Amino acid sequence: MHTRFVKSARLALVTFVLASLAACSSDLGAAKIKKIPKEGTVEQVIAELGAGPLKAPLPADSVRLISGFRRQTYIAGGGKVDVIWYREEPGTLEDAIAKATETPVVLKDGKFQGGGWSFYEEFAGKAGIPNAIRGRERLDSISKAQSGGNK
């Protein structure tokens, strides 16, 4: 009976580890992001990511893009934080940021800090920058409350 328990525990542990690894690598572009050196420059980040599918519809929108990817810039924690939103599918700058279509790549003061949703959510919380997903969830809940719930 003890052997059976140990086998079950091992199976549960292996299943948990594999599921955890799968969750970590489920971010879009995870293989490319893992190749970016820690503290890599913007140029190194773009070299690994390649060219993105987005185009600026108006000349003024070009500051919102970097090499075809959406870019958001914040001043936080005594420095400049850039979030490059890696994506593979065509879209527009007006599209909502979604985990299914984009993966955040974070630079602070021009140096790569990390990428992926888990990293971003922790970094955003510590740095005090907006969390794109939490912000949308909050707005959705406010809208739902103002409209009287599910209608």
Coordinates of C-alpha atoms in Angstrom, one line a residue:
M1 CA 0.0 0.0 0.0
H2 CA 2.9 2.4 0.8
T3 CA 4.3 1.7 -2.7
R4 CA 1.0 2.6 -4.3
F5 CA 0.9 5.9 -2.4
V6 CA 4.4 6.8 -3.5
K7 CA 3.6 6.0 -7.1
S8 CA 0.5 8.1 -6.9
A9 CA 2.4 11.0 -5.3
R10 CA 5.1 10.8 -8.0
L11 CA 2.5 10.8 -10.8
A12 CA 0.8 13.8 -9.2
L13 CA 4.2 15.6 -8.9
V14 CA 5.2 14.9 -12.5
T15 CA 1.7 16.0 -13.7
F16 CA 2.0 19.3 -11.7
V17 CA 5.5 20.0 -13.0
L18 CA 4.5 19.4 -16.6
A19 CA 1.4 21.5 -16.2
S20 CA 3.5 24.3 -14.7
L21 CA 6.0 24.2 -17.5
A22 CA 3.3 24.2 -20.1
A23 CA 1.7 27.3 -18.4
C24 CA 5.0 29.1 -18.4
S25 CA 5.6 28.4 -22.1
S26 CA 2.1 29.1 -23.3
D27 CA 2.8 32.8 -23.8
L28 CA 2.9 33.7 -27.5
G29 CA 6.4 34.0 -28.7
A30 CA 7.9 32.4 -25.5
A31 CA 10.7 30.7 -27.4
K32 CA 11.8 34.1 -28.9
I33 CA 11.6 35.9 -25.6
K34 CA 13.7 33.3 -23.8
K35 CA 16.5 34.0 -26.3
I36 CA 16.7 37.7 -25.3
P37 CA 19.7 38.3 -23.0
K38 CA 19.0 39.7 -19.6
E39 CA 19.7 43.5 -19.7
G40 CA 19.7 43.2 -23.5
T41 CA 19.3 46.4 -25.4
V42 CA 16.2 47.5 -27.4
E43 CA 18.0 46.5 -30.6
Q44 CA 18.7 43.0 -29.2
V45 CA 15.1 42.6 -28.2
I46 CA 13.8 43.6 -31.7
A47 CA 16.4 41.4 -33.4
E48 CA 15.0 38.4 -31.5
L49 CA 11.4 39.3 -32.0
G50 CA 11.7 40.2 -35.7
A51 CA 9.2 42.5 -37.4
G52 CA 5.7 42.8 -36.1
P53 CA 2.5 42.8 -38.1
L54 CA 1.1 46.2 -37.1
K55 CA 1.3 49.4 -39.2
A56 CA 0.6 52.9 -38.1
P57 CA -2.6 54.1 -39.8
L58 CA -1.6 57.7 -39.3
P59 CA 1.8 59.3 -39.0
A60 CA 1.1 60.4 -35.4
D61 CA 0.5 56.7 -34.5
S62 CA 4.1 55.8 -35.3
V63 CA 5.3 56.6 -31.8
R64 CA 2.9 53.9 -30.5
L65 CA 4.8 51.3 -32.6
I66 CA 8.3 49.8 -32.6
S67 CA 9.2 47.5 -35.4
G68 CA 5.6 46.7 -36.1
F69 CA 4.7 46.0 -32.4
R70 CA 2.5 48.0 -30.1
R71 CA 4.6 50.0 -27.5
Q72 CA 3.6 51.6 -24.3
T73 CA 5.9 53.9 -22.4
Y74 CA 5.7 54.8 -18.7
I75 CA 7.8 56.9 -16.3
A76 CA 7.8 54.8 -13.1
G77 CA 10.1 53.8 -10.3
G78 CA 12.6 56.5 -11.1
G79 CA 13.0 55.3 -14.7
K80 CA 11.5 54.8 -18.1
V81 CA 9.5 51.5 -18.6
D82 CA 8.7 50.3 -22.1
V83 CA 6.3 47.5 -22.8
I84 CA 6.5 46.0 -26.2
W85 CA 3.5 43.9 -27.0
Y86 CA 4.7 40.9 -29.1
R87 CA 2.1 39.5 -31.5
E88 CA 2.0 37.4 -34.6
E89 CA -1.4 38.1 -36.1
P90 CA -2.3 41.2 -38.0
G91 CA -4.5 43.7 -36.1
T92 CA -4.7 47.4 -35.3
L93 CA -3.6 49.7 -32.5
E94 CA -7.2 49.9 -31.4
D95 CA -7.5 46.2 -30.7
A96 CA -7.8 45.4 -27.0
I97 CA -4.7 43.8 -25.5
A98 CA -5.4 40.1 -24.9
K99 CA -3.4 37.2 -23.6
A100 CA -4.5 35.1 -26.6
T101 CA -3.0 37.6 -29.1
E102 CA -0.2 39.5 -27.4
T103 CA 2.7 38.9 -24.9
P104 CA 4.4 41.7 -23.0
V105 CA 8.1 42.2 -23.2
V106 CA 9.4 44.7 -20.6
L107 CA 12.4 47.0 -20.7
K108 CA 13.5 49.4 -18.0
D109 CA 15.8 52.3 -19.0
G110 CA 16.3 50.6 -22.4
K111 CA 17.3 47.2 -20.9
F112 CA 15.4 44.0 -21.1
Q113 CA 13.9 42.9 -17.8
G114 CA 11.7 40.0 -18.8
G115 CA 8.7 38.9 -20.7
G116 CA 5.5 36.9 -20.5
W117 CA 2.3 37.5 -18.6
S118 CA 3.4 36.1 -15.3
F119 CA 6.5 38.4 -15.3
Y120 CA 4.5 41.4 -16.5
E121 CA 1.8 41.1 -13.9
E122 CA 4.4 41.0 -11.1
F123 CA 6.5 43.7 -12.6
A124 CA 3.5 46.0 -13.3
G125 CA 2.4 45.6 -9.7
K126 CA 5.8 46.5 -8.2
A127 CA 6.5 49.3 -10.7
G128 CA 3.1 50.9 -10.4
I129 CA 2.3 50.8 -14.1
P130 CA -1.1 49.9 -15.5
N131 CA -1.9 46.2 -15.9
A132 CA -3.5 46.0 -19.3
I133 CA -5.6 42.9 -18.5
R134 CA -6.6 44.0 -14.9
G135 CA -7.6 47.4 -16.3
R136 CA -9.9 45.9 -18.9
E137 CA -11.4 43.6 -16.3
R138 CA -12.1 46.5 -14.0
L139 CA -13.7 48.6 -16.8
D140 CA -15.8 45.6 -17.8
S141 CA -17.0 45.1 -14.2
I142 CA -17.8 48.9 -13.9
S143 CA -19.7 48.8 -17.2
K144 CA -21.6 45.7 -16.0
A145 CA -22.5 47.3 -12.7
Q146 CA -23.7 50.5 -14.3
S147 CA -25.9 48.6 -16.8
G148 CA -27.6 46.8 -13.9
G149 CA -25.7 43.4 -14.3
N150 CA -26.4 40.8 -16.9
K151 CA -29.0 41.9 -19.4

